[in-house]
Tab-separated table of C-alpha atoms in Angstrom:
chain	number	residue	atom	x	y	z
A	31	UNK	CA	-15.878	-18.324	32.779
A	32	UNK	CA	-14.832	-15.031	33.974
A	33	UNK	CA	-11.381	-13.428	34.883
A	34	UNK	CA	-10.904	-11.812	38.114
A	35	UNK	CA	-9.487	-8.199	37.901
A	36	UNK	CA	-6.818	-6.553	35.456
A	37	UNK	CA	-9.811	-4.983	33.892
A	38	UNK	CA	-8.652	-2.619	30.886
A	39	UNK	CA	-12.179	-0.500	30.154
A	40	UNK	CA	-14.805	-2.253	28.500
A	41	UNK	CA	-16.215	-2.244	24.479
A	42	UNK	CA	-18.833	-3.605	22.507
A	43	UNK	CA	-18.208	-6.675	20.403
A	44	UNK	CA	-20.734	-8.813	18.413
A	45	UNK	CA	-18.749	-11.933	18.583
A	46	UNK	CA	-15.807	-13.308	20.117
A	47	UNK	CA	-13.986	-12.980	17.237
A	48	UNK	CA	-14.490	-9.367	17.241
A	49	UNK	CA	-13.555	-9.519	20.909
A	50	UNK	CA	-10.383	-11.139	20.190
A	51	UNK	CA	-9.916	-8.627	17.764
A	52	UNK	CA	-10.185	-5.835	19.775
A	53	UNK	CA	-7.235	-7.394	22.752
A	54	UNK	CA	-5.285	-8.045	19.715
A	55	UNK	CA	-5.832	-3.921	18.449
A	56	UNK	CA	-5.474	-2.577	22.163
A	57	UNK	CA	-3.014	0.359	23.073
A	58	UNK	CA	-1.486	-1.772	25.841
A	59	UNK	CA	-1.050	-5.192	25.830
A	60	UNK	CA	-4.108	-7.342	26.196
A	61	UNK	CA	-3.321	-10.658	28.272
A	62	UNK	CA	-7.304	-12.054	27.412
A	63	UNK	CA	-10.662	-11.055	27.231
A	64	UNK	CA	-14.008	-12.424	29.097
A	65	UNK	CA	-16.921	-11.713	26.422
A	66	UNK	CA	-19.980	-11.479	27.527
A	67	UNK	CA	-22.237	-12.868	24.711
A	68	UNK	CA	-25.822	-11.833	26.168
A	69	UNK	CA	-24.684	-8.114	26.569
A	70	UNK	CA	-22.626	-8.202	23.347
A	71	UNK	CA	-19.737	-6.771	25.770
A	72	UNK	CA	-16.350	-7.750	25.693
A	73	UNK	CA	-13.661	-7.008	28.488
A	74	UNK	CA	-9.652	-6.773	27.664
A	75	UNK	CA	-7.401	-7.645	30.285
A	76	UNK	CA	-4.069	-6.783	31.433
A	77	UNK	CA	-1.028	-7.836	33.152
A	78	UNK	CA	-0.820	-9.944	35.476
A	79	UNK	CA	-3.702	-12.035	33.891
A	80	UNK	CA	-3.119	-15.855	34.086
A	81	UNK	CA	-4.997	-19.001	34.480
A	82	UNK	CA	-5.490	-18.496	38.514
A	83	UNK	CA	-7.499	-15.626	37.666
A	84	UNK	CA	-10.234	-17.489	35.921
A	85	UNK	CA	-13.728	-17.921	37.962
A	86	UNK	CA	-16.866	-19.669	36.983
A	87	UNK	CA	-19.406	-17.280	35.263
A	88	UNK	CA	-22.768	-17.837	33.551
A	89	UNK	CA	-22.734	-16.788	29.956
A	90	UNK	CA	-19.252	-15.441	29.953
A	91	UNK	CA	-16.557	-16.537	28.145
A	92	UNK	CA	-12.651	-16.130	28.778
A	93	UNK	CA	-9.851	-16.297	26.515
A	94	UNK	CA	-6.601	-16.025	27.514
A	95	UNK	CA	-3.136	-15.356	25.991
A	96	UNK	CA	-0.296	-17.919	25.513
A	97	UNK	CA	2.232	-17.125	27.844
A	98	UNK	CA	5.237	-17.295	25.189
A	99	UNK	CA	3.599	-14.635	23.212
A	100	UNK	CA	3.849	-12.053	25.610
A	101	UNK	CA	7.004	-12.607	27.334
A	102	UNK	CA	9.592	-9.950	27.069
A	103	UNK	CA	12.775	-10.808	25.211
A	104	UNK	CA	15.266	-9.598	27.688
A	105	UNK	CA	17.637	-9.364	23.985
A	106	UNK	CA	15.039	-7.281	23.007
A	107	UNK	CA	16.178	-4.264	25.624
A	108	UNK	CA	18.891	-2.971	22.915
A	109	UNK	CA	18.877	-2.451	19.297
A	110	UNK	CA	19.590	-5.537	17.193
A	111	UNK	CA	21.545	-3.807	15.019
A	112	UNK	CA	24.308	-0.213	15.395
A	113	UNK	CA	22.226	2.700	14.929
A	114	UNK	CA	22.556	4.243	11.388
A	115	UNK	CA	23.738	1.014	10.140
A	116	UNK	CA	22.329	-0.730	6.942
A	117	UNK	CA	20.404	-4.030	6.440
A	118	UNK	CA	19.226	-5.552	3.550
A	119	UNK	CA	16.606	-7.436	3.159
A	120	UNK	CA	15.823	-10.731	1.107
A	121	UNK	CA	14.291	-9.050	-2.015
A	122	UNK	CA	17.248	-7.088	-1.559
A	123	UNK	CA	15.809	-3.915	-0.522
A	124	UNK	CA	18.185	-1.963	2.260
A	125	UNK	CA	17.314	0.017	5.218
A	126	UNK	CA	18.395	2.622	7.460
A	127	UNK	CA	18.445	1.768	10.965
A	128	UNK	CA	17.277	4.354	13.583
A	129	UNK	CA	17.399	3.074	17.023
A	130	UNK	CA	15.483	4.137	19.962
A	131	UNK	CA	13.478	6.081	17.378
A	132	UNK	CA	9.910	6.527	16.129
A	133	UNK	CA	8.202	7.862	13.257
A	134	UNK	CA	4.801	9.098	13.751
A	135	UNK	CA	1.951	9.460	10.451
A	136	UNK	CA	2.269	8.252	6.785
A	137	UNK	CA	0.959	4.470	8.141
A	138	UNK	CA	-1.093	3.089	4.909
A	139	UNK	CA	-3.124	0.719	3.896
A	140	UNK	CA	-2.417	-1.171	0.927
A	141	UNK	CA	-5.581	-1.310	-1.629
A	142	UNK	CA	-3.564	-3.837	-3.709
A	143	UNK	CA	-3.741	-6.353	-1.226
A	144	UNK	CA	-6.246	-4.820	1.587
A	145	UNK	CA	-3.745	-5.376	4.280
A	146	UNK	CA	-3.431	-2.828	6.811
A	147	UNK	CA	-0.203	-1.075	7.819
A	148	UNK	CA	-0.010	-2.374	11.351
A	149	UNK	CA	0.943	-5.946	11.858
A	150	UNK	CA	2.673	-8.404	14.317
A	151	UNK	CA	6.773	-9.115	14.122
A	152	UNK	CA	8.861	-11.138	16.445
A	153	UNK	CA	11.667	-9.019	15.280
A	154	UNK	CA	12.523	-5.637	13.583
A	155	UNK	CA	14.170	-7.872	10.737
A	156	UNK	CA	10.904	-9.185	10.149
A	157	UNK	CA	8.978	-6.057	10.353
A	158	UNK	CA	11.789	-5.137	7.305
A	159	UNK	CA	10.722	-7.972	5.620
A	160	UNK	CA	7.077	-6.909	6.112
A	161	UNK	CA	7.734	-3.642	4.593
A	162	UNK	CA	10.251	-4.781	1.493
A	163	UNK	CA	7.344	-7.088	0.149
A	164	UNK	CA	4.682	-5.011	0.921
A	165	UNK	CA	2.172	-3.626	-2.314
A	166	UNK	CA	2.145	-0.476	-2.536
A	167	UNK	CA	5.606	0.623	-2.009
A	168	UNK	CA	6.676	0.873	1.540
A	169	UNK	CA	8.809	3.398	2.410
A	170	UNK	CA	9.775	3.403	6.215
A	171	UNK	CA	8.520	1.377	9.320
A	172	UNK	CA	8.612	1.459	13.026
A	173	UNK	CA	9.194	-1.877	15.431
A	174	UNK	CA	7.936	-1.931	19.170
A	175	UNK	CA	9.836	-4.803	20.618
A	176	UNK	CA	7.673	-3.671	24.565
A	177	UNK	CA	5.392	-6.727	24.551
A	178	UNK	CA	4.210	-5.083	28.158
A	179	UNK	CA	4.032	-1.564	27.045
A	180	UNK	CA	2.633	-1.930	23.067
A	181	UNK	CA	-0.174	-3.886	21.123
A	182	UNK	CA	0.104	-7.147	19.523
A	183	UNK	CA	0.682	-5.463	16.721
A	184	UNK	CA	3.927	-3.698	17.082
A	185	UNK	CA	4.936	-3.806	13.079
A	186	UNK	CA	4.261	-0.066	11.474
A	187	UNK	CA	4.712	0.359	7.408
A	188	UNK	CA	4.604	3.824	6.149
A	189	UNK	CA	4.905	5.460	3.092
A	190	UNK	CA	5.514	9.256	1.992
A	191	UNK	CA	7.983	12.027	3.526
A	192	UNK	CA	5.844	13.329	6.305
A	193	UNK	CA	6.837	11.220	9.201
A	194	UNK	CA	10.126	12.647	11.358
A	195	UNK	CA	12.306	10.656	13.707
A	196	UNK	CA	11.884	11.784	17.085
A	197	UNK	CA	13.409	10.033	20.095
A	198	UNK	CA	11.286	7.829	21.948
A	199	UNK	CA	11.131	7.295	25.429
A	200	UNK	CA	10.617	3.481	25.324
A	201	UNK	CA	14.241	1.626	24.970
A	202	UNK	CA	12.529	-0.987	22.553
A	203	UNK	CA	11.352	1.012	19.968
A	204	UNK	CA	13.342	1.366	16.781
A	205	UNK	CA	12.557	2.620	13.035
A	206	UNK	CA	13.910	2.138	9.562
A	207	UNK	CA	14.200	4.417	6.548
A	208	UNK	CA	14.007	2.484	3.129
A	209	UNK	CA	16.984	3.193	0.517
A	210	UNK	CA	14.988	3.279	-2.829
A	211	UNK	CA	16.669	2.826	-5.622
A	212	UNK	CA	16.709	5.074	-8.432
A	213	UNK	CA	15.771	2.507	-11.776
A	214	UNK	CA	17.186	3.775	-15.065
A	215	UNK	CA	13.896	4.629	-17.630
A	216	UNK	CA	14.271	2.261	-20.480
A	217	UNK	CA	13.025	3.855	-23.760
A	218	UNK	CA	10.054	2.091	-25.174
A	219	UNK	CA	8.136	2.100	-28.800
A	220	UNK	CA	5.199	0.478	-28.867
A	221	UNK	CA	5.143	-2.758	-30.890
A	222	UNK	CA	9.143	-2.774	-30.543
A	223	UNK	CA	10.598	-6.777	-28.871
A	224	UNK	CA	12.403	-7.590	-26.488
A	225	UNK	CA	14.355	-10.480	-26.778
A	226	UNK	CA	15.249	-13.147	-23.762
A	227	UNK	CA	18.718	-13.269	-23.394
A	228	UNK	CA	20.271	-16.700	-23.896
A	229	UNK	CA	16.996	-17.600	-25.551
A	230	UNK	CA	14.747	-16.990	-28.353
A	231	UNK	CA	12.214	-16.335	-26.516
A	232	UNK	CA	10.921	-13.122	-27.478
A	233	UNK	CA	8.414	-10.187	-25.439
A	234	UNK	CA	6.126	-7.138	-27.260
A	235	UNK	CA	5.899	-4.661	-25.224
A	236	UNK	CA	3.201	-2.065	-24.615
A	237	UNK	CA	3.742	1.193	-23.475
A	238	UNK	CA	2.255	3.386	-20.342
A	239	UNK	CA	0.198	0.044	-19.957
A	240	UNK	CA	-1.120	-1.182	-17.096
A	241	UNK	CA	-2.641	-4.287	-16.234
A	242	UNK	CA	-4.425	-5.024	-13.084
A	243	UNK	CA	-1.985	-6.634	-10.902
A	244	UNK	CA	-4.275	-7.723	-8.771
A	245	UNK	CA	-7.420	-9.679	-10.573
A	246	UNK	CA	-9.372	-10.778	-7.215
A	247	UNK	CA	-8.682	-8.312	-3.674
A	248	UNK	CA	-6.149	-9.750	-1.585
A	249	UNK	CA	-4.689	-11.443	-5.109
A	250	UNK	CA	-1.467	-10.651	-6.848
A	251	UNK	CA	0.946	-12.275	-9.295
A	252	UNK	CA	4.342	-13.490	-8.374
A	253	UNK	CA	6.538	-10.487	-8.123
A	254	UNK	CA	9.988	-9.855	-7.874
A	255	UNK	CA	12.274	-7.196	-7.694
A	256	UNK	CA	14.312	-6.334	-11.174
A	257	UNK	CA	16.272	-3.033	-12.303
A	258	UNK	CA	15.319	-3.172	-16.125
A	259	UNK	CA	12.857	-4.154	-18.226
A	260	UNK	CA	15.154	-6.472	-20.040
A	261	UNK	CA	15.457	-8.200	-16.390
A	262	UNK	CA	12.050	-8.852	-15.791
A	263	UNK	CA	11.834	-9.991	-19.189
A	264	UNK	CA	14.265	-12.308	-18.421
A	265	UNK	CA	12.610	-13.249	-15.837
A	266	UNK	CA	9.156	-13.736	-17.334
A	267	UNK	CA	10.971	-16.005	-19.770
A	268	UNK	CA	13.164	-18.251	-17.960
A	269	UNK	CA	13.015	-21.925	-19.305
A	270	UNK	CA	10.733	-24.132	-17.973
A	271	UNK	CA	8.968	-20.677	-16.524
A	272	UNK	CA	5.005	-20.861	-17.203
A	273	UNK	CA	5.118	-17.059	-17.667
A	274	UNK	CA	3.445	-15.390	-20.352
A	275	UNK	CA	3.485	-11.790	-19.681
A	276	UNK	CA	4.897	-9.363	-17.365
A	277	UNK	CA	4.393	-6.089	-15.980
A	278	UNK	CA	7.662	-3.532	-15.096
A	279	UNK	CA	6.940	-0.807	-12.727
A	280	UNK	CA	9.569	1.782	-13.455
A	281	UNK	CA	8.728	3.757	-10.502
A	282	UNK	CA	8.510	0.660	-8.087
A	283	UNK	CA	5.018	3.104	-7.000
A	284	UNK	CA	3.329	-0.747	-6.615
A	285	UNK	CA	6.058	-1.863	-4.485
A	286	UNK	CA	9.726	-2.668	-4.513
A	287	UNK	CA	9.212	-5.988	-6.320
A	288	UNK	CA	8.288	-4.444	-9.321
A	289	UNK	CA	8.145	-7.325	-11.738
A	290	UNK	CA	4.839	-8.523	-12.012
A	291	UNK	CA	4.394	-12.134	-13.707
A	292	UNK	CA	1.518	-13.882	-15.149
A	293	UNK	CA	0.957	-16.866	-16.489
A	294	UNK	CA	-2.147	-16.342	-18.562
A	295	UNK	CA	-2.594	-13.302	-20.723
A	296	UNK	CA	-4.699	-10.254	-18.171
A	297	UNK	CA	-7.613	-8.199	-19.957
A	298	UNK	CA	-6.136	-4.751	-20.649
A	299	UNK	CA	-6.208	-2.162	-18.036
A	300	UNK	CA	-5.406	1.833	-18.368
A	301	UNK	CA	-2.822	4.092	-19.531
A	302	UNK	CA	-0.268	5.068	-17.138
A	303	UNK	CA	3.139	6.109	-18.001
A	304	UNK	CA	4.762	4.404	-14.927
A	305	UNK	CA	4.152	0.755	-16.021
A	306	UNK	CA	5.513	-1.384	-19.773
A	307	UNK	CA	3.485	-4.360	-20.645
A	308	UNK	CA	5.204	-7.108	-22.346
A	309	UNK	CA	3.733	-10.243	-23.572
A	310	UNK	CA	5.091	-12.937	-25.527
A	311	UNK	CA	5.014	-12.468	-29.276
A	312	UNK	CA	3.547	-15.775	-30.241
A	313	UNK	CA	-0.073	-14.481	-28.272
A	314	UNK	CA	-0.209	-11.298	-30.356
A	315	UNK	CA	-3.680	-12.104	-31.499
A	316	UNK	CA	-4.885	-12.338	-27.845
A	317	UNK	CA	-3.497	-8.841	-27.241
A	318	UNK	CA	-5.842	-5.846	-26.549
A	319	UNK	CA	-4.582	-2.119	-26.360
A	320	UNK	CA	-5.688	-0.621	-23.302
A	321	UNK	CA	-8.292	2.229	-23.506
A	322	UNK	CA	-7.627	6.105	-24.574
A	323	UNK	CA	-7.896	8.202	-21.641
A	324	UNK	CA	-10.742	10.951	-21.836
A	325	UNK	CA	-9.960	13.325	-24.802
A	326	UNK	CA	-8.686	17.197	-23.289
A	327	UNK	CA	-10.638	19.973	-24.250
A	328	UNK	CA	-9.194	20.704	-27.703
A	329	UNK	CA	-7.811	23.954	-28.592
A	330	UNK	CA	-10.669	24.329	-31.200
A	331	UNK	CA	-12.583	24.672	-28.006
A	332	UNK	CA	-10.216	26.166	-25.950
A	333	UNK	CA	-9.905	28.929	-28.745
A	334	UNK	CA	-14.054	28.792	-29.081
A	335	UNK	CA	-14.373	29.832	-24.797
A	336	UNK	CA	-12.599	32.855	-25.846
A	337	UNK	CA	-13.586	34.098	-29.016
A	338	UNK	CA	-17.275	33.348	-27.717
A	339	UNK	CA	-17.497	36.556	-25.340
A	340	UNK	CA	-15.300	38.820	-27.484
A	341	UNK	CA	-18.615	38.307	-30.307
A	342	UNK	CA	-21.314	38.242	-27.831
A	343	UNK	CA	-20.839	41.044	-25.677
A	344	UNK	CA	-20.128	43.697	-28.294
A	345	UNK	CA	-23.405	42.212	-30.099
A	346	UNK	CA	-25.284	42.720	-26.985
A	347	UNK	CA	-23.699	46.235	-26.335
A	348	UNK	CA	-25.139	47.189	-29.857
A	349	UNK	CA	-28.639	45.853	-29.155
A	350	UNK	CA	-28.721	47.740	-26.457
A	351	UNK	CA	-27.887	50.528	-28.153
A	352	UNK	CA	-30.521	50.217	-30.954
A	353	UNK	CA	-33.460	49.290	-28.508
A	354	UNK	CA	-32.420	52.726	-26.351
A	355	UNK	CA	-32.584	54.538	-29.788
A	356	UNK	CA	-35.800	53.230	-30.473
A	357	UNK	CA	-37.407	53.962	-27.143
A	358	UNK	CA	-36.053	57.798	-27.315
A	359	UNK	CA	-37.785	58.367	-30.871
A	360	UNK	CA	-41.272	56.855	-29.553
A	361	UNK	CA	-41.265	59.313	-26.665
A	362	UNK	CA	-40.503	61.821	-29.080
């Protein structure tokens, strides 16, 4: 089958999958694709594309849109909420509305997960809640509501301090600034317990420990957000709670929910000051210290890359000296 007209430039595609793919990832908004399997060609369409334009072809196939998907939310003209207002998500994380505004640069890619920064949301609440449970840390986003004028995927998470408001000429698009909070730094020994409150339950921690939060790509532990140590402790060791140890993320730099539970004990992982690994005391014996970092060039050697030259060159200088001498008293 083919589809008459609305023709929106052509690309290649191996598959109709990757086809699909590349209507779901257009600029404007893709209303189907023909794919042309013989050619390995694959044709987006636009508006205006609908059943009646379908037409028998050999070797083609068409793929069109559901209609509900694409039609414009006349609600979706205004902003949903009063510019510079506040919103908070479910994990509790709050935002900073900006309406009729967009933030360009700083979209990432999470390698905790290996989800990309653009995605599809019905709403800008849900491109929030995108962002709020989002690993790494997401910082800011930007919501196309235009389901005639943007992609599919009209959901942008950002991180970092690059990115600028700037007014935007399309009505429907809106942004968000996330209100991090700052997390008070709980002191930590090494060895030192923490003990469940209400319980006896009781947690050694680890410190600058990190354990891979994510064992397989695409895999994480439950995670939730918590302002202390002694919370996500408290967390980890709820009754009836199959937890056995938990990571804290001071610095929420692995996302706003920054309690990381597990509920078998995770191979150790590296040093880094921004994390405190608790497990319960009962599975010391299964516990295993994470390795040193590289050692620093010591000052023994830092002192030895100085002292070198200030022996070497004056030893040369008198070489030099005594094969000059030498030379002079054979010509003599």
């Amino acid at each position: 089958m083919d589809i008459f007209g609305n023709d929106m430039g052509g690309v290649g595609a191996d598959t109709i999958e990757d086809c699909i793919e590349q209507c779901t990832r257009n600029t404007k908004a893709c209303y189907g694709i023909v794919w042309i399997e013989e050619d390995k060609v694959c044709l987006p369409k636009g508006a205006s594309t609908s059943y009646r334009s379908l037409s028998p072809k050999i070797n083609a196939t068409a793929v069109l849109n559901i209609p509900y998907q694409v039609e414009q939310d006349m609600n979706d003209i205004i902003c949903p909420y009063p510019n510079l207002s506040t919103q908070k998500t479910r994990n509790g994380l709050e935002f900073q509305i900006l309406c009729g505004a967009n933030l360009s640069f700083d979209d990432l890619l999470s390698p905790l997960t290996d989800s990309e920064s653009e995605m599809h949301a019905n709403s800008l609440l849900e491109c929030l809640e995108n962002c709020a449970k989002l690993h790494p840390l997401c910082t800011r986003v930007t919501y196309n509501a235009d389901r005639n004028g943007g992609s599919w995927l009209n959901c942008w998470l950002k991180q970092g301090v690059t990115s600028k408001a700037t007014p935007d000429t399309r009505l429907m698009v809106h942004s968000a600034y996330a209100l991090v909070p700052n997390l008070e730094r709980n002191d930590c020994r090494n060895g030192s317990l923490v003990q469940v409150q209400g319980s006896e339950t009781r947690f050694r921690l680890s410190c600058n420990d990190f354990r891979r939060i994510n064992g397989t790509v695409g895999s994480i532990p439950q995670s939730y957000h918590e302002k202390s140590l002694q919370d996500c402790a408290d967390r980890c060791g709820n009754k009836g709670s199959t937890c056995v140890a938990a990571v804290f993320d001071h610095e929420m730099w692995s996302g706003f929910q920054n309690c990381y539970l597990f509920d078998k004990m995770p191979g150790p992982g590296e040093q880094n000051s921004n994390y405190t690994f608790a497990y319960l005391d009962s599975l010391s014996s299964q516990y295993l210290a994470p390795p040193p970092k590289p050692a620093e060039i010591s000052g023994k050697s830092w002192m030895a890359g100085i002292i070198t030259p200030a022996i070497v060159i004056p030893a040369l200088a008198g070489f030099y000296w005594y094969w000059a001498r030498m030379r002079k008293s054979k010509k003599a």
